[in-house]
PDB file of C-alpha atoms in Angstrom:
ATOM      1  CA  UNK A1247       0.000   0.000   0.000  1.00  0.00           C
ATOM      2  CA  UNK A1248       0.908   3.684  -0.006  1.00  0.00           C
ATOM      3  CA  UNK A1249       3.397   4.903   2.593  1.00  0.00           C
ATOM      4  CA  UNK A1250       4.261   8.328   3.943  1.00  0.00           C
ATOM      5  CA  UNK A1251       7.711   9.917   3.607  1.00  0.00           C
ATOM      6  CA  UNK A1252       8.666   8.489   6.999  1.00  0.00           C
ATOM      7  CA  UNK A1253       7.224   5.079   6.215  1.00  0.00           C
ATOM      8  CA  UNK A1254       8.683   1.760   5.318  1.00  0.00           C
ATOM      9  CA  UNK A1255       8.804  -1.698   6.794  1.00  0.00           C
ATOM     10  CA  UNK A1256      11.045  -3.493   9.296  1.00  0.00           C
ATOM     11  CA  UNK A1257      13.089  -6.523   8.206  1.00  0.00           C
ATOM     12  CA  UNK A1258      10.688  -9.257   7.169  1.00  0.00           C
ATOM     13  CA  UNK A1259      10.491 -12.026   4.588  1.00  0.00           C
ATOM     14  CA  UNK A1260       7.857 -13.697   2.458  1.00  0.00           C
ATOM     15  CA  UNK A1261       7.379 -15.533  -0.825  1.00  0.00           C
ATOM     16  CA  UNK A1262       9.002 -14.215  -4.007  1.00  0.00           C
ATOM     17  CA  UNK A1263       7.536 -10.854  -4.987  1.00  0.00           C
ATOM     18  CA  UNK A1264       7.876  -8.201  -7.651  1.00  0.00           C
ATOM     19  CA  UNK A1265       7.421  -4.719  -6.134  1.00  0.00           C
ATOM     20  CA  UNK A1266       6.813  -1.735  -8.406  1.00  0.00           C
ATOM     21  CA  UNK A1267       7.301   1.911  -7.346  1.00  0.00           C
ATOM     22  CA  UNK A1268       4.935   4.512  -8.816  1.00  0.00           C
ATOM     23  CA  UNK A1269       6.465   7.683  -7.368  1.00  0.00           C
ATOM     24  CA  UNK A1270       9.020   8.906  -4.841  1.00  0.00           C
ATOM     25  CA  UNK A1271      12.117   6.898  -3.940  1.00  0.00           C
ATOM     26  CA  UNK A1272      12.575   3.913  -1.640  1.00  0.00           C
ATOM     27  CA  UNK A1273      15.741   2.577  -0.012  1.00  0.00           C
ATOM     28  CA  UNK A1274      15.893  -1.210   0.251  1.00  0.00           C
ATOM     29  CA  UNK A1275      18.153  -3.233   2.508  1.00  0.00           C
ATOM     30  CA  UNK A1276      18.590  -6.965   1.868  1.00  0.00           C
ATOM     31  CA  UNK A1277      20.122  -9.178   4.553  1.00  0.00           C
ATOM     32  CA  UNK A1278      22.256 -11.946   3.084  1.00  0.00           C
ATOM     33  CA  UNK A1279      23.396 -14.717   5.375  1.00  0.00           C
ATOM     34  CA  UNK A1280      22.363 -17.886   7.152  1.00  0.00           C
ATOM     35  CA  UNK A1281      20.939 -16.160  10.257  1.00  0.00           C
ATOM     36  CA  UNK A1282      18.057 -13.672  10.535  1.00  0.00           C
ATOM     37  CA  UNK A1283      19.023  -9.988  10.736  1.00  0.00           C
ATOM     38  CA  UNK A1284      19.745  -8.605  14.200  1.00  0.00           C
ATOM     39  CA  UNK A1285      16.861  -6.139  13.844  1.00  0.00           C
ATOM     40  CA  UNK A1286      14.365  -8.634  12.351  1.00  0.00           C
ATOM     41  CA  UNK A1287      10.747  -7.510  12.788  1.00  0.00           C
ATOM     42  CA  UNK A1288      11.819  -4.380  14.757  1.00  0.00           C
ATOM     43  CA  UNK A1289      11.376  -0.984  13.096  1.00  0.00           C
ATOM     44  CA  UNK A1290      14.529   1.111  13.641  1.00  0.00           C
ATOM     45  CA  UNK A1291      15.913   4.225  11.949  1.00  0.00           C
ATOM     46  CA  UNK A1292      18.476   3.772   9.144  1.00  0.00           C
ATOM     47  CA  UNK A1293      21.464   4.765  11.300  1.00  0.00           C
ATOM     48  CA  UNK A1294      20.551   2.221  13.995  1.00  0.00           C
ATOM     49  CA  UNK A1295      19.890  -0.440  11.363  1.00  0.00           C
ATOM     50  CA  UNK A1296      23.308   0.050   9.737  1.00  0.00           C
ATOM     51  CA  UNK A1297      25.057   0.040  13.117  1.00  0.00           C
ATOM     52  CA  UNK A1298      23.266  -3.074  14.408  1.00  0.00           C
ATOM     53  CA  UNK A1299      23.464  -5.098  11.206  1.00  0.00           C
ATOM     54  CA  UNK A1300      27.031  -4.222  10.214  1.00  0.00           C
ATOM     55  CA  UNK A1301      28.220  -4.699  13.804  1.00  0.00           C
ATOM     56  CA  UNK A1302      26.785  -8.236  13.792  1.00  0.00           C
ATOM     57  CA  UNK A1303      28.702  -9.295  10.658  1.00  0.00           C
ATOM     58  CA  UNK A1304      31.891 -11.333  10.730  1.00  0.00           C
ATOM     59  CA  UNK A1305      35.018  -9.239  10.172  1.00  0.00           C
ATOM     60  CA  UNK A1306      35.622  -8.403   6.519  1.00  0.00           C
ATOM     61  CA  UNK A1307      31.966  -8.376   5.471  1.00  0.00           C
ATOM     62  CA  UNK A1308      29.946  -5.262   4.957  1.00  0.00           C
ATOM     63  CA  UNK A1309      27.387  -3.202   3.144  1.00  0.00           C
ATOM     64  CA  UNK A1310      27.361  -2.611  -0.562  1.00  0.00           C
ATOM     65  CA  UNK A1311      26.431  -3.995  -3.902  1.00  0.00           C
ATOM     66  CA  UNK A1312      26.617  -7.725  -4.212  1.00  0.00           C
ATOM     67  CA  UNK A1313      24.902 -10.843  -5.370  1.00  0.00           C
ATOM     68  CA  UNK A1314      23.235 -13.788  -3.703  1.00  0.00           C
ATOM     69  CA  UNK A1315      25.342 -15.831  -6.133  1.00  0.00           C
ATOM     70  CA  UNK A1316      28.651 -14.861  -4.486  1.00  0.00           C
ATOM     71  CA  UNK A1317      29.572 -17.885  -2.446  1.00  0.00           C
ATOM     72  CA  UNK A1318      30.282 -17.052   1.179  1.00  0.00           C
ATOM     73  CA  UNK A1319      29.020 -13.446   0.968  1.00  0.00           C
ATOM     74  CA  UNK A1320      27.346 -12.360   4.176  1.00  0.00           C
ATOM     75  CA  UNK A1321      26.261  -8.787   4.448  1.00  0.00           C
ATOM     76  CA  UNK A1322      23.781  -6.041   3.930  1.00  0.00           C
ATOM     77  CA  UNK A1323      22.925  -5.077   0.366  1.00  0.00           C
ATOM     78  CA  UNK A1324      21.380  -1.684  -0.336  1.00  0.00           C
ATOM     79  CA  UNK A1325      19.401  -0.437  -3.327  1.00  0.00           C
ATOM     80  CA  UNK A1326      17.611   2.849  -4.049  1.00  0.00           C
ATOM     81  CA  UNK A1327      14.452   2.234  -6.056  1.00  0.00           C
ATOM     82  CA  UNK A1328      13.202   5.040  -8.307  1.00  0.00           C
ATOM     83  CA  UNK A1329       9.770   5.610  -9.909  1.00  0.00           C
ATOM     84  CA  UNK A1330       8.965   3.114 -12.645  1.00  0.00           C
ATOM     85  CA  UNK A1331      11.393   0.484 -11.336  1.00  0.00           C
ATOM     86  CA  UNK A1332      10.438  -2.972 -10.116  1.00  0.00           C
ATOM     87  CA  UNK A1333      12.389  -4.894  -7.480  1.00  0.00           C
ATOM     88  CA  UNK A1334      12.360  -8.672  -7.307  1.00  0.00           C
ATOM     89  CA  UNK A1335      12.615 -10.005  -3.774  1.00  0.00           C
ATOM     90  CA  UNK A1336      13.539 -13.710  -3.885  1.00  0.00           C
ATOM     91  CA  UNK A1337      11.633 -16.227  -1.782  1.00  0.00           C
ATOM     92  CA  UNK A1338      12.544 -16.014   1.906  1.00  0.00           C
ATOM     93  CA  UNK A1339      15.068 -13.148   1.659  1.00  0.00           C
ATOM     94  CA  UNK A1340      15.033 -10.787   4.656  1.00  0.00           C
ATOM     95  CA  UNK A1341      14.502  -7.180   3.521  1.00  0.00           C
ATOM     96  CA  UNK A1342      13.337  -3.821   4.830  1.00  0.00           C
ATOM     97  CA  UNK A1343      12.457  -0.490   3.256  1.00  0.00           C
ATOM     98  CA  UNK A1344      12.684   3.215   3.999  1.00  0.00           C
ATOM     99  CA  UNK A1345      10.829   5.856   1.994  1.00  0.00           C
ATOM    100  CA  UNK A1346      13.113   8.629   0.798  1.00  0.00           C
ATOM    101  CA  UNK A1347      10.295  10.748  -0.693  1.00  0.00           C
ATOM    102  CA  UNK A1348       6.518  10.726  -0.475  1.00  0.00           C
ATOM    103  CA  UNK A1349       5.404   7.981  -2.810  1.00  0.00           C
ATOM    104  CA  UNK A1350       3.013   5.190  -3.501  1.00  0.00           C
ATOM    105  CA  UNK A1351       5.359   2.222  -3.328  1.00  0.00           C
ATOM    106  CA  UNK A1352       4.075  -1.211  -2.591  1.00  0.00           C
ATOM    107  CA  UNK A1353       5.776  -3.667  -0.275  1.00  0.00           C
TER     108      UNK A1353
END
């Protein structure tokens, strides 16, 4: 549904989904690793999320662009979705969102 500029969702997971953004911008975080994210199901601000999630990673891992295909990668992937873009969230992948602008994104 539609979210306000301060909206978004805490880390959660579900079946594979395509999510299309009509307007505004949305920041996505994807948790990659064998364990649930430290902040799973708890809504926290972006600074706290980065601190908690990156602090829980083994040394040498981090935040950035990456792929689920990279063997052994554990980390926090980030993507900024813009109007007209669709994001594919694979089955069971932990993810959370933060609205950057007022928009009608679906998640």
